[in-house]
Structure formats: structure tokens, C-alpha cells
PDB file of C-alpha atoms in Angstrom:
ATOM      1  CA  UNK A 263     -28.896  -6.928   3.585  1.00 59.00           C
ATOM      2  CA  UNK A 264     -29.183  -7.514  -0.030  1.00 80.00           C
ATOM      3  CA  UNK A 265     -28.776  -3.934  -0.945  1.00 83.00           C
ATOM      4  CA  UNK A 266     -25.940  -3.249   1.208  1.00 84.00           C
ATOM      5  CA  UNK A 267     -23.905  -6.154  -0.292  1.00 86.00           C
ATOM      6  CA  UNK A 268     -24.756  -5.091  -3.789  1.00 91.00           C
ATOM      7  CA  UNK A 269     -23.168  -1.674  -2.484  1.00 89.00           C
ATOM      8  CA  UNK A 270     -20.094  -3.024  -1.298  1.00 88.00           C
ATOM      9  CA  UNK A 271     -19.954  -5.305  -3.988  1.00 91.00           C
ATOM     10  CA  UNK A 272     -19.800  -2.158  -6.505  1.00 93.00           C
ATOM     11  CA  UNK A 273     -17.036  -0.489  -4.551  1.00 91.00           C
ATOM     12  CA  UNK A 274     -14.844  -2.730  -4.404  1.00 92.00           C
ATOM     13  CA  UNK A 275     -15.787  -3.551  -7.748  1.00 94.00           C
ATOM     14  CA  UNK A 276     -15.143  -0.460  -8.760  1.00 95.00           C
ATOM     15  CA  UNK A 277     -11.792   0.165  -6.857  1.00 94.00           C
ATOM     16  CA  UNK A 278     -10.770  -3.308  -8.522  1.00 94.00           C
ATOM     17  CA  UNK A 279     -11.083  -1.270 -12.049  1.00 96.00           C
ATOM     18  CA  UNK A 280      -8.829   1.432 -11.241  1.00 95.00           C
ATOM     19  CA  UNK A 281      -5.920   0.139 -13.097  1.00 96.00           C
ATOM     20  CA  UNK A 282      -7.919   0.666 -16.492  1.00 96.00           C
ATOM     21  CA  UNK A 283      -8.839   4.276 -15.512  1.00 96.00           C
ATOM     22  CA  UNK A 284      -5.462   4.702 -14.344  1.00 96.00           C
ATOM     23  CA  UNK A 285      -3.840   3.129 -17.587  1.00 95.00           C
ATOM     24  CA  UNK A 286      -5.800   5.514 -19.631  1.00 95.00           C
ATOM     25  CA  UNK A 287      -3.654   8.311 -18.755  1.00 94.00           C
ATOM     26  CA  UNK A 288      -0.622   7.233 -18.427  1.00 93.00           C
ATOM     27  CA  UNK A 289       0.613   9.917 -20.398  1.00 93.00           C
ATOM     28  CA  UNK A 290       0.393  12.214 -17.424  1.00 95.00           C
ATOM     29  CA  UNK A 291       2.704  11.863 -14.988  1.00 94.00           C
ATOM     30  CA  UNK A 292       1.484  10.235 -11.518  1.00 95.00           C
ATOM     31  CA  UNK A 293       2.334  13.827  -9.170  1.00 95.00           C
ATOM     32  CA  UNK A 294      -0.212  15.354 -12.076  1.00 95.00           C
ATOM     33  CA  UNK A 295      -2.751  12.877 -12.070  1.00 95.00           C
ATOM     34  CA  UNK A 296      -2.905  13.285  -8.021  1.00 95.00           C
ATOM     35  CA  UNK A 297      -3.557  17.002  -7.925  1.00 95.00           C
ATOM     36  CA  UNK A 298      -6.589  16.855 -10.306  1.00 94.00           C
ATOM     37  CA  UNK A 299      -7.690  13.863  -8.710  1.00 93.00           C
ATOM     38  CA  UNK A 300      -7.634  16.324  -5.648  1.00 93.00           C
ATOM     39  CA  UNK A 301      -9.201  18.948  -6.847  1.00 93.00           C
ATOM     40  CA  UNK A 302     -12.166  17.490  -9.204  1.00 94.00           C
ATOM     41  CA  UNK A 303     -12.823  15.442  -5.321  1.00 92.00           C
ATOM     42  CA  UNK A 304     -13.481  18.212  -4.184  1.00 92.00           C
ATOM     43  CA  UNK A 305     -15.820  20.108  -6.907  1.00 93.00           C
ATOM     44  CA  UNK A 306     -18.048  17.323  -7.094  1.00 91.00           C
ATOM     45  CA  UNK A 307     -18.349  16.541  -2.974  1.00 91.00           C
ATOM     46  CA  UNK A 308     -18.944  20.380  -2.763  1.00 91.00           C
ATOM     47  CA  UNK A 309     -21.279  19.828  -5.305  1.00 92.00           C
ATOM     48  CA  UNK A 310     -23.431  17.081  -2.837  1.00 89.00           C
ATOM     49  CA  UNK A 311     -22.843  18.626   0.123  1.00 90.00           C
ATOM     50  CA  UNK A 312     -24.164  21.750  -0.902  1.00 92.00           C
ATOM     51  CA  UNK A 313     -27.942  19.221  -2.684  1.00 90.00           C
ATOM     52  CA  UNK A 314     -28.156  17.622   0.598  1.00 86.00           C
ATOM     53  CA  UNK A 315     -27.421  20.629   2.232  1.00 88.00           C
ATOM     54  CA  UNK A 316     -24.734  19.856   4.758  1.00 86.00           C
ATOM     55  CA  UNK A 317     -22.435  22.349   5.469  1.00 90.00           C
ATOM     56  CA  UNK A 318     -23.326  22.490   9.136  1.00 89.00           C
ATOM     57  CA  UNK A 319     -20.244  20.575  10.436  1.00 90.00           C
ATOM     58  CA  UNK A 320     -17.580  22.396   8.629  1.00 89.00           C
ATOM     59  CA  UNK A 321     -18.199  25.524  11.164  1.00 87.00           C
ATOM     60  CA  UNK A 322     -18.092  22.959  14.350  1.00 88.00           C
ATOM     61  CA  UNK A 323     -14.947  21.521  12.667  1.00 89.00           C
ATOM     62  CA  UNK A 324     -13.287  24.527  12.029  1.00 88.00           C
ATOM     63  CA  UNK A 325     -13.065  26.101  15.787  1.00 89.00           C
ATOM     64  CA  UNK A 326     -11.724  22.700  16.982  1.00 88.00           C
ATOM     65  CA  UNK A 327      -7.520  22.268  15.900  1.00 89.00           C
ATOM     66  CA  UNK A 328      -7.006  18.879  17.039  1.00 89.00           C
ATOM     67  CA  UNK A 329     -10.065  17.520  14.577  1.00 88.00           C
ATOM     68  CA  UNK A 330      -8.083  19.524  12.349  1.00 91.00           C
ATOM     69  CA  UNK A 331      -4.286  18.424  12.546  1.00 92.00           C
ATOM     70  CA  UNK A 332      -5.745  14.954  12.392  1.00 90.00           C
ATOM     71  CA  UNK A 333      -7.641  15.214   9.125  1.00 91.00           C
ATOM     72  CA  UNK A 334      -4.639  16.726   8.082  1.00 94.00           C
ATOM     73  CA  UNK A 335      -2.881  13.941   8.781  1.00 94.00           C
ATOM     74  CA  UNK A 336      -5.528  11.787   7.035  1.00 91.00           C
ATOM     75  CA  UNK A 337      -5.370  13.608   4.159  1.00 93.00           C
ATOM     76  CA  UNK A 338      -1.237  13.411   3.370  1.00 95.00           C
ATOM     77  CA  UNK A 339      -1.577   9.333   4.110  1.00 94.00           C
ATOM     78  CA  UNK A 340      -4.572   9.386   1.700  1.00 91.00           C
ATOM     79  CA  UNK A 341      -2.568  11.671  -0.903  1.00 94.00           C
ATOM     80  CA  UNK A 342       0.446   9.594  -0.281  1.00 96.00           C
ATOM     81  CA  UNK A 343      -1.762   6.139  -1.015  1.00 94.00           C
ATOM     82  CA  UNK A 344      -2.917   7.424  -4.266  1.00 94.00           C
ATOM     83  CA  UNK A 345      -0.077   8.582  -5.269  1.00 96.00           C
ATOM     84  CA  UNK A 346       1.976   5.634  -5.056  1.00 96.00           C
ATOM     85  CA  UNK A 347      -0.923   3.445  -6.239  1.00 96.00           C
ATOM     86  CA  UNK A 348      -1.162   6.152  -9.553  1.00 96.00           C
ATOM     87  CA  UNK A 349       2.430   5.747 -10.162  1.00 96.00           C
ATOM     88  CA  UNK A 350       2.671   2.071  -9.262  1.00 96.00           C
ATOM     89  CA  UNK A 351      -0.264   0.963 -12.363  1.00 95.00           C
ATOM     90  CA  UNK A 352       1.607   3.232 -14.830  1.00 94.00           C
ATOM     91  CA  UNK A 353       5.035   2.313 -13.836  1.00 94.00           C
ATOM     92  CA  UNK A 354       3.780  -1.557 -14.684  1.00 94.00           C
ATOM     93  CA  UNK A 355       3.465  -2.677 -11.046  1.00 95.00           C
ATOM     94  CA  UNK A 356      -0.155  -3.651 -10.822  1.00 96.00           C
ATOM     95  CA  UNK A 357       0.375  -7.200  -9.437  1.00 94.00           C
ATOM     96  CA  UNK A 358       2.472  -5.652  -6.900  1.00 94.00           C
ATOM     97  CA  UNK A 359      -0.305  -2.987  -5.955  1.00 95.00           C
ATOM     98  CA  UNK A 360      -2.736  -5.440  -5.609  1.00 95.00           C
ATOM     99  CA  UNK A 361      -0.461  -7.485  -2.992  1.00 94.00           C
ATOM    100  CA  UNK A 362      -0.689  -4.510  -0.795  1.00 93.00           C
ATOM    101  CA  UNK A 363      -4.631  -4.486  -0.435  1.00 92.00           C
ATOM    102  CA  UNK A 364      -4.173  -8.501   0.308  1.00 92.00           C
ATOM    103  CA  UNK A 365      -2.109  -7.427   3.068  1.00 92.00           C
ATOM    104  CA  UNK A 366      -4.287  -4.533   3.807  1.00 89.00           C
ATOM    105  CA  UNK A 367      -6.898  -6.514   6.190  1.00 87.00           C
ATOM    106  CA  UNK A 368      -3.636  -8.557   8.440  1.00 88.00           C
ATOM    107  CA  UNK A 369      -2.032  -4.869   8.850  1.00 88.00           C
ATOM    108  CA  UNK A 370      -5.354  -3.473  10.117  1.00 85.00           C
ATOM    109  CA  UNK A 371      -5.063  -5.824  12.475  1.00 85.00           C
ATOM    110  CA  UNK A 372      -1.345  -5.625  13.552  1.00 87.00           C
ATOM    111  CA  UNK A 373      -1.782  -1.699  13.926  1.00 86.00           C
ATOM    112  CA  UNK A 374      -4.612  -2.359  16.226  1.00 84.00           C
ATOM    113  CA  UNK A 375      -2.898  -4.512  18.612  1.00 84.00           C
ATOM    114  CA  UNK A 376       0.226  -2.099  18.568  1.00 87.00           C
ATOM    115  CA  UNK A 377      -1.688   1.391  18.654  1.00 84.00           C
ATOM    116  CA  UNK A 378      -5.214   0.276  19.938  1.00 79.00           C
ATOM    117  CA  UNK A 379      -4.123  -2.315  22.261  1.00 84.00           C
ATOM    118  CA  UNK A 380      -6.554  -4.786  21.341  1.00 81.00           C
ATOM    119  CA  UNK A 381      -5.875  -7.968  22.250  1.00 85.00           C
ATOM    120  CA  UNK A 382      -4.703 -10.359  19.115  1.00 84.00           C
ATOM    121  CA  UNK A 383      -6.421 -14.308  18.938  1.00 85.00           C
ATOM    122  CA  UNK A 384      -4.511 -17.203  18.038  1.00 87.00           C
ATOM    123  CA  UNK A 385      -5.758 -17.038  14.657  1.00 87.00           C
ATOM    124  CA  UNK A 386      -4.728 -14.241  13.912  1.00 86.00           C
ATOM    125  CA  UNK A 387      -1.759 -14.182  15.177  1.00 90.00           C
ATOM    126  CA  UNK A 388      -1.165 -17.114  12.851  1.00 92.00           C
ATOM    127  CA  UNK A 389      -2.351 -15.129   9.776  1.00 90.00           C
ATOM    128  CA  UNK A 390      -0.189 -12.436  10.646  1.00 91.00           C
ATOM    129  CA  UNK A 391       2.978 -14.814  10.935  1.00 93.00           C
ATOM    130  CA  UNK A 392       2.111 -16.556   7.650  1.00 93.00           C
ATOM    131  CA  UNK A 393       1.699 -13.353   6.058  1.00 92.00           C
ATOM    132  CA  UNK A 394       4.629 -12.284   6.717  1.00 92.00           C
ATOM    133  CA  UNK A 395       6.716 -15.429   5.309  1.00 94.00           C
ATOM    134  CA  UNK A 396       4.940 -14.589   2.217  1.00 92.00           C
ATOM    135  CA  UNK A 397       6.455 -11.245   2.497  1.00 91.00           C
ATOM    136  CA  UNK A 398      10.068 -12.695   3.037  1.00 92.00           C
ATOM    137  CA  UNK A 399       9.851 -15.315   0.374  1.00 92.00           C
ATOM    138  CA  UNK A 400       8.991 -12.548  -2.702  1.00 90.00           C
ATOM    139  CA  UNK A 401      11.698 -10.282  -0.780  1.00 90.00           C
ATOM    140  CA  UNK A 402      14.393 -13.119  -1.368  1.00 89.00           C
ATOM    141  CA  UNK A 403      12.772 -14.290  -4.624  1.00 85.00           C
ATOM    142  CA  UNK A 404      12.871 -10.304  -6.221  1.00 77.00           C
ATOM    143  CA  UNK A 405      15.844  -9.278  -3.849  1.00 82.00           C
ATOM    144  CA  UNK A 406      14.127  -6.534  -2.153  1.00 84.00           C
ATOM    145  CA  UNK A 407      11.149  -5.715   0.240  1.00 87.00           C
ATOM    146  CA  UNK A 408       7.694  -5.508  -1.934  1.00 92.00           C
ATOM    147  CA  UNK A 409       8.171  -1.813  -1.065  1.00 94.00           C
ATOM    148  CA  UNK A 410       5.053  -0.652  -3.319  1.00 95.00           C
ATOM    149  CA  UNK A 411       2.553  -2.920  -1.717  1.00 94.00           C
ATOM    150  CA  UNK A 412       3.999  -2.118   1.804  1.00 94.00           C
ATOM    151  CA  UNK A 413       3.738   1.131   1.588  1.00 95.00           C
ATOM    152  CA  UNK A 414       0.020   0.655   0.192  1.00 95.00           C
ATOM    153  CA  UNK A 415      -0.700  -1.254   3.116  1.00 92.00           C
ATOM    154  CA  UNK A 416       0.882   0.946   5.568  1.00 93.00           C
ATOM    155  CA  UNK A 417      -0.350   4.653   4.006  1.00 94.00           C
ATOM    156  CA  UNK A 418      -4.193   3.248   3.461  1.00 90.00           C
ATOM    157  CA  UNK A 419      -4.102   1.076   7.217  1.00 88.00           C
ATOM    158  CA  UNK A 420      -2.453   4.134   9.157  1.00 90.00           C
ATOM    159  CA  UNK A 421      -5.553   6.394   6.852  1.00 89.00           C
ATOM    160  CA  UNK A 422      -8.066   4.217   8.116  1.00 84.00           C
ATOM    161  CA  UNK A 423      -7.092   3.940  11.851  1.00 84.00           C
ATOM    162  CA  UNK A 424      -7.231   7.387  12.094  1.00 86.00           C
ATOM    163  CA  UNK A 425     -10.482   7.385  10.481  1.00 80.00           C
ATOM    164  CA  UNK A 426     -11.864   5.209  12.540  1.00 76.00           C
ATOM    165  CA  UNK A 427     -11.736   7.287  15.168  1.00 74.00           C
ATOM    166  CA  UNK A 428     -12.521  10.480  13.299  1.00 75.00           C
ATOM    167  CA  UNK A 429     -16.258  12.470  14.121  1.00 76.00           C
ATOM    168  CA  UNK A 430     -17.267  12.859  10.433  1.00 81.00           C
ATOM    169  CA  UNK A 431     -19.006  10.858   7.646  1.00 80.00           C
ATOM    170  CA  UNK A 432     -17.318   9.688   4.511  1.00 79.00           C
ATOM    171  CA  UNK A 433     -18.188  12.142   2.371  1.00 83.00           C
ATOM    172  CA  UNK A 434     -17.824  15.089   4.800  1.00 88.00           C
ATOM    173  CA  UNK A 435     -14.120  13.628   5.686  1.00 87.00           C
ATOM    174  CA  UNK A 436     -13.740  13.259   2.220  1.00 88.00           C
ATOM    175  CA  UNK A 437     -14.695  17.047   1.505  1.00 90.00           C
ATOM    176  CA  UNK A 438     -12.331  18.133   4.393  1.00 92.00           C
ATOM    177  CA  UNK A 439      -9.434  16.275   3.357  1.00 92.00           C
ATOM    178  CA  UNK A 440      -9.746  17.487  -0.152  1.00 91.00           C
ATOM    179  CA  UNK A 441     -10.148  20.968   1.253  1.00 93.00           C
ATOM    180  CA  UNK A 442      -7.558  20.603   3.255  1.00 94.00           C
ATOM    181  CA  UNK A 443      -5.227  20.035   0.419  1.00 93.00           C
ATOM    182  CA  UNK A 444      -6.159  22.206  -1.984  1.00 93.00           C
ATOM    183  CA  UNK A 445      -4.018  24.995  -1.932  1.00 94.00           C
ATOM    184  CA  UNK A 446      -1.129  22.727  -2.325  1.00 93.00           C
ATOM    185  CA  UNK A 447      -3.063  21.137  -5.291  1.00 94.00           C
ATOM    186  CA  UNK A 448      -3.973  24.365  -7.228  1.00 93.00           C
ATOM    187  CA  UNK A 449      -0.441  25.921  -6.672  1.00 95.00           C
ATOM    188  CA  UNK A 450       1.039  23.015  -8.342  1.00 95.00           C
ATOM    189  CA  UNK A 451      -1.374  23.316 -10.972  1.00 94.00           C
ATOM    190  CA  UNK A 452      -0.505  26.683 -11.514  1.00 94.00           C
ATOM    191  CA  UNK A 453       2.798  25.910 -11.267  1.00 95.00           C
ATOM    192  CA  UNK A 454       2.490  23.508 -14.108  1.00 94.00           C
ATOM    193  CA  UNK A 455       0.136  26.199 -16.620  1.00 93.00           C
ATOM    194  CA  UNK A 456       2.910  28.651 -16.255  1.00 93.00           C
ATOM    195  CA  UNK A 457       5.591  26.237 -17.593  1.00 92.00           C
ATOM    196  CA  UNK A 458       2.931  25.160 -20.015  1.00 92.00           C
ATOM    197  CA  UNK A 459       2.536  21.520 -18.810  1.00 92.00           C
ATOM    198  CA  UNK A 460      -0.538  21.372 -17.292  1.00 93.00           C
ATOM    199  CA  UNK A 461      -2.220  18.594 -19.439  1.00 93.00           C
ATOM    200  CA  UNK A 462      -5.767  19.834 -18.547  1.00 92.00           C
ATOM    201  CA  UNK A 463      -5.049  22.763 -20.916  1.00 90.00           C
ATOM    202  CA  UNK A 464      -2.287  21.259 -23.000  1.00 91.00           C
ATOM    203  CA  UNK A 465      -3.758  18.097 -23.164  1.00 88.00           C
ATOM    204  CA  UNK A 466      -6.375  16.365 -26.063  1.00 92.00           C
ATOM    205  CA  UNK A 467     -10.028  16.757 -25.189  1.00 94.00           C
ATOM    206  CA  UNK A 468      -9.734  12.835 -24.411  1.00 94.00           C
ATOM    207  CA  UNK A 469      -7.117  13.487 -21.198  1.00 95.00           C
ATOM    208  CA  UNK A 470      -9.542  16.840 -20.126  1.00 94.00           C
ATOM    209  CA  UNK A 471     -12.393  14.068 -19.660  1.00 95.00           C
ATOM    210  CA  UNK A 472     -10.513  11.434 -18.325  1.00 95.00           C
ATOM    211  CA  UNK A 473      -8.714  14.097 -15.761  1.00 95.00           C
ATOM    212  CA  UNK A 474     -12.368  15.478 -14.752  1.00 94.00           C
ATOM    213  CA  UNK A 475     -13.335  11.803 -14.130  1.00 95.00           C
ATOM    214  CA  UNK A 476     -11.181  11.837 -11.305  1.00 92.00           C
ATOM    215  CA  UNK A 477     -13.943  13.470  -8.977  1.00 89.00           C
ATOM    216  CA  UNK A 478     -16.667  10.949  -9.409  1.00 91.00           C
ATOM    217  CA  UNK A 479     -13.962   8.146  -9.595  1.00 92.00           C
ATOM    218  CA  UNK A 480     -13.180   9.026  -6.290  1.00 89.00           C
ATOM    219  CA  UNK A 481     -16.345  10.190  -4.384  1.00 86.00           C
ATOM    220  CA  UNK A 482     -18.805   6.788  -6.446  1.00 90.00           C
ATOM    221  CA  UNK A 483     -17.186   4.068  -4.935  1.00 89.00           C
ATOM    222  CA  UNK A 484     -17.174   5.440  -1.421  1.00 84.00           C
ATOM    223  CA  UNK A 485     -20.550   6.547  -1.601  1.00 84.00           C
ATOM    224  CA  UNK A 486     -21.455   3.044  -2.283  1.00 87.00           C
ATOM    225  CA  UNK A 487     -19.053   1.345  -0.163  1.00 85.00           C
ATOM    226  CA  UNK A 488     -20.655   3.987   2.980  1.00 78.00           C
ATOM    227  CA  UNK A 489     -24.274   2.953   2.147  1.00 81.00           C
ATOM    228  CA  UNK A 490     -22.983  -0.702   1.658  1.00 83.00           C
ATOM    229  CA  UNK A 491     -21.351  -0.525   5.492  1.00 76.00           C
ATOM    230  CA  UNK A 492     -24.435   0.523   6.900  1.00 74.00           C
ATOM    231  CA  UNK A 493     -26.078  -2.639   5.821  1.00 79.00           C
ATOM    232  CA  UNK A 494     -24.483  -5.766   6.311  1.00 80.00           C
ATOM    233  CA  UNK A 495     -22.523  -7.354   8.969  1.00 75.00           C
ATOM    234  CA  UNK A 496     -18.427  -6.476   9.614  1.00 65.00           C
ATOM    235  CA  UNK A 497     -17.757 -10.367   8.729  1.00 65.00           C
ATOM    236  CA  UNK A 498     -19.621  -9.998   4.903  1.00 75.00           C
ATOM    237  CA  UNK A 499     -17.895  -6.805   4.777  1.00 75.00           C
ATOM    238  CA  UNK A 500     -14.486  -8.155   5.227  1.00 75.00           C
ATOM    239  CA  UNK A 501     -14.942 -10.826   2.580  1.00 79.00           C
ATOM    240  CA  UNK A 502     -15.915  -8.466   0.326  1.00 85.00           C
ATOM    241  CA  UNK A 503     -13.106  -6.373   0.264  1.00 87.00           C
ATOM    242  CA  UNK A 504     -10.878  -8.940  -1.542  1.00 91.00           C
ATOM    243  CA  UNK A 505     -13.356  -8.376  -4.743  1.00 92.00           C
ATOM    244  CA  UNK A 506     -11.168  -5.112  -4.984  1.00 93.00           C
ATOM    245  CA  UNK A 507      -7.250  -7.009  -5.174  1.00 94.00           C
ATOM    246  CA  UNK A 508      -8.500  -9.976  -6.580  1.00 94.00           C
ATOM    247  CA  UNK A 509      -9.629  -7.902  -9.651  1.00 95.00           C
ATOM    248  CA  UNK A 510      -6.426  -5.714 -10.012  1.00 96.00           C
ATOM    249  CA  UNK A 511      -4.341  -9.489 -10.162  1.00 95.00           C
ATOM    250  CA  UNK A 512      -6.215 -10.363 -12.680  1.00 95.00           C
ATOM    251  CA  UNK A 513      -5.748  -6.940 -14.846  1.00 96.00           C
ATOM    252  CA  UNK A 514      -2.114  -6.740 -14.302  1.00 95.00           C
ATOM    253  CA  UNK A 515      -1.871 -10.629 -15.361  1.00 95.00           C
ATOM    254  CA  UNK A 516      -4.303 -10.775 -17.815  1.00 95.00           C
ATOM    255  CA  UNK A 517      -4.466  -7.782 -19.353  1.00 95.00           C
ATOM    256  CA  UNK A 518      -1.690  -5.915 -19.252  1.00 95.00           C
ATOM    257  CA  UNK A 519       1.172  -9.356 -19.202  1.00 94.00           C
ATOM    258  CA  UNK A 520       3.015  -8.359 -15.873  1.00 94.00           C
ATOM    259  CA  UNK A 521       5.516 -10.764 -14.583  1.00 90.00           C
ATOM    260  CA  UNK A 522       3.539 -13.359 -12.553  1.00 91.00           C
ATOM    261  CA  UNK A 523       6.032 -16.471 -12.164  1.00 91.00           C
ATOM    262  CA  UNK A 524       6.237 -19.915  -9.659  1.00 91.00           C
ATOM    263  CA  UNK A 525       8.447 -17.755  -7.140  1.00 89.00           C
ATOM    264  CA  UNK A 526       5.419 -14.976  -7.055  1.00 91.00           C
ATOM    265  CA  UNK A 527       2.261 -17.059  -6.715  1.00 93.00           C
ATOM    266  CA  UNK A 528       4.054 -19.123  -3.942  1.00 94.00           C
ATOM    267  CA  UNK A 529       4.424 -15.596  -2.319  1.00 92.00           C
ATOM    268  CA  UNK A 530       0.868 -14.863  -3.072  1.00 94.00           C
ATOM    269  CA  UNK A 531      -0.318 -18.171  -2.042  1.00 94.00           C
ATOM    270  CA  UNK A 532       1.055 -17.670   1.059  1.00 94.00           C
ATOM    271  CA  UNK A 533      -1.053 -14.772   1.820  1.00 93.00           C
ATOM    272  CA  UNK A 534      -4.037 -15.633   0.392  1.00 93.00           C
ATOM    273  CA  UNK A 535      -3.602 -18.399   2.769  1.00 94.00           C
ATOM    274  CA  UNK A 536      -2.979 -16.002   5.815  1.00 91.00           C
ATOM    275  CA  UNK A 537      -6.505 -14.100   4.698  1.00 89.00           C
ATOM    276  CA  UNK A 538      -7.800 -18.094   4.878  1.00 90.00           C
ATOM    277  CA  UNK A 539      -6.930 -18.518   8.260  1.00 91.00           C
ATOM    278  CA  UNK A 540      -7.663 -14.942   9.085  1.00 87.00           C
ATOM    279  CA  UNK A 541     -11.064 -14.569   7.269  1.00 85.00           C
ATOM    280  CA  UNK A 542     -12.235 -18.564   8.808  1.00 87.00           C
ATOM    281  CA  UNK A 543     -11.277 -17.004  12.152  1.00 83.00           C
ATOM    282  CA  UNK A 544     -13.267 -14.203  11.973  1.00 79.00           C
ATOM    283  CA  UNK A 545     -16.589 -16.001  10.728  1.00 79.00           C
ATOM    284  CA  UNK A 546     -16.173 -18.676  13.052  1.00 83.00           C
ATOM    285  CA  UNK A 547     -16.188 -16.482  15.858  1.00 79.00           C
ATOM    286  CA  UNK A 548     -18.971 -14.417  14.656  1.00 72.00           C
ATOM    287  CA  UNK A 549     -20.925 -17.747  14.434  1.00 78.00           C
ATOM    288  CA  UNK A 550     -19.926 -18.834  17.867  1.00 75.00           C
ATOM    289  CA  UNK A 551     -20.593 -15.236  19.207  1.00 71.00           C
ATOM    290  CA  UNK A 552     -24.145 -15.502  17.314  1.00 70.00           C
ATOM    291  CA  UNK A 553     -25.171 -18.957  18.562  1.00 69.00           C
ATOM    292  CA  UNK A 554     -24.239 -17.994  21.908  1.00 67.00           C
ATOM    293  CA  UNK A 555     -26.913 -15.541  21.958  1.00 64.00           C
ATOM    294  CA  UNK A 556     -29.266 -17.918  21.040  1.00 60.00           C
TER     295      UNK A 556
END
């Protein structure tokens, strides 16, 4: 128990940092940043797989289309998450970032009852509904939808619902997803060397490290947050995530001076209060679920 919530811990943790890493190449435009995150994924997850020696599922994968077309579809709403995120911390939108992994947990939630048809409590039903006056107040206050963290929400929900479902581990999902995008990846790289503007070759020795980073940036946090899962109860696991939001406020506030007024944290309050009412929900069923059993 106490491993597995040192795990988690580090993942989110670890996602929570991202903005620094992120920062640190700022230089390179986001589209850039996303291919080489793609393809150093991918060298270093081949890399594992091939240690632990577990190649046996891609064969079983590859003779069955449908678990195809829907990692495929996994991996464009996981390319399409990082993207935005990559261009939302160097386009000065941290804050806003982070508002879309608050909302993360109440849209999980909402795309189960609409695509799952699971049935929705009371309490969360109120979450959802004071979630989304949070969302309306910063939409007056700025004078338009918080598109960035929306679209977080939305890319990395509709990613994990499909996931959910999907017959493969994190890392091997993580290896076919990267696979799966690959070609796209290196034919934009090449693209990019012909015109001279790939930054891997053009680039200091500083952004060649940093870009190369991207692989265990990536595939160390999952790793930990998959051995973390296996460990502790859904409940401490839901908790935990807000390590990962909570973090990136605090860097786009703190450290890098983003906007962060009266109008905003009433916005934000109302949300964190929505993952109040949704997160005592939760435990207090758990509890009652638990000492029923006894």
C-alpha cells in the first residue's frame, strides 16, 4: 500500500513538473517538440519491451483491425493532448492547463454516464453542476470558453475511456500508439532536416538532450503511475491525481507570474469545490460500501 502510493505520488509528481521541462525548450516550436516526444517514446519503450522480453502481443494485435483502429484512435487524442498541453506552457497558459486536469476527474465521469451508461449519484451530479458554473463564471470573466483546459479535459478523458476498455498494458499501449504514429512523426522530421529546421541537428547540444529527454519523460511517470495502480485502492488513487494540477498552479503562479486575479480563483474555487463534493462522495461511499461488508 505504501509503495504503491509512493508510485502514484511520483507520477503525478512528476506530470506536475512538466511545465519546467516544457519551458526549457521553448525555443522549439510545440508541432516539433511533439514529434520527438513521439519518437524518443518509442526508442526507449522498444528498448524495455525488448529487456523484459515482450513482444508476444504485438503479433496477436496485429491480425485483429478493430484493436487496431482503436489504438489509433487513442493515439491522435493522446498526440492531440500533448500537443495542446506543449503549446499551452510555452504560449504562457499554464494556469489554464492546469484547470483542465481539475476538470479532468468530473469529465471522466460525465463521459461515463453519456457513453457507458453508468448511472450518475446525487453527488456527483452536484459536482458536475458546480463545475460547470465555474466554467461559465471564467468564460464571462475572460470573455470566452477556457478552450485550452477543455480541450485538455476532453482529448485526455475521451484517451482514457477508450483505454479503459483497451486489452493491453500501459507500456505495451504506449509502444503501440507510438508505433502507430511514427511514420507521421519521422516524415515530419524529415520534412523539417530538409528545410534545415530540425532543431535536433540545428539545435545546441543543450536542446539535443533536452529533446532526447522526451522518451523517459514520457514512459517514467507512467511506469510509476502503472505499478502505483496496482497497489492501492481507486479512492487513494483519485486523490492523488490532484498532486499533478495542483503543482502546475503553483508553477504558472509562482514561477513563471501568469495572470491569477479575484475573477480566476473564484472560477477555480468553484471547482476545487466540485472535486470537494465529488472526492467526499466517493470516499464516503467507499466507507459505507466497506463497513457494509463488515
Amino acid at each position: 500500500m505504501h509503495a504503491g502510493m509512493l508510485y502514484a505520488a511520483a507520477a503525478y509528481a512528476m506530470w506536475g513538473l512538466f511545465p519546467v521541462y516544457f519551458k526549457a525548450l521553448q525555443h522549439v516550436p510545440a508541432s516539433e517538440i511533439l514529434v520527438h516526444r513521439m519518437v524518443w517514446s518509442l526508442l526507449l519503450v522498444v528498448v524495455l519491451l525488448s529487456l523484459r522480453k515482450q513482444w508476444v502481443w504485438l503479433g496477436d494485435v496485429i491480425r485483429k483491425p478493430k484493436v487496431l483502429a482503436g489504438f489509433t484512435a487513442s493515439a491522435l487524442l493522446l498526440a492531440s493532448n500533448w500537443f495542446v498541453y506543449i503549446w499551452a506552457v510555452n504560449h504562457g497558459r499554464v494556469v489554464e492547463s492546469s484547470l483542465g486536469y481539475f476538470i479532468n476527474p468530473l469529465f471522466n465521469v460525465l463521459l461515463g454516464f453519456i457513453v457507458l451508461g453508468e448511472r450518475m449519484r446525487p453527488g456527483q451530479w452536484a459536482a458536475i453542476a458546480i463545475a460547470a458554473c465555474g466554467v461559465l463564471w471564467l468564460t464571462w470573466q475572460v470573455g470566452h470558453l477556457p478552450w485550452i483546459a477543455l480541450a485538455l479535459a476532453a482529448t485526455f478523458g475521451l484517451y482514457g475511456l477508450l483505454r479503459k476498455t483497451a486489452s493491453l498494458g500501459a507500456l505495451e499501449g504506449l509502444a503501440l500508439e507510438t508505433l502507430l504514429l511514427f511514420p507521421l512523426a519521422l516524415g515530419y522530421l524529415v520534412v523539417l532536416s530538409l528545410d534545415g529546421q530540425n532543431s535536433f541537428t540545428t539545435g545546441s547540444s543543450a536542446t539535443r538532450w533536452l529533446l532526447a529527454l522526451a522518451g523517459p519523460i514520457t514512459a517514467v511517470p507512467l511506469l510509476c503511475f502503472a505499478a502505483g495502480a496496482r497497489r492501492i485502492p481507486m479512492s487513494v488513487l483519485g486523490l492523488l491525481q490532484y498532486i499533478g494540477p495542483t503543482l502546475q498552479l503553483m508553477l504558472g503562479v509562482w514561477l513563471y507570474n501568469e495572470a491569477f486575479d479575484g475573477a480566476r480563483l473564484i472560477g477555480f474555487a468553484l471547482i476545487w469545490t466540485a472535486l470537494l463534493v465529488y472526492s467526499a462522495e466517493g470516499l464516503w461511499r467507499a466507507w459505507s460500501a466497506k463497513a457494509g461488508a463488515a
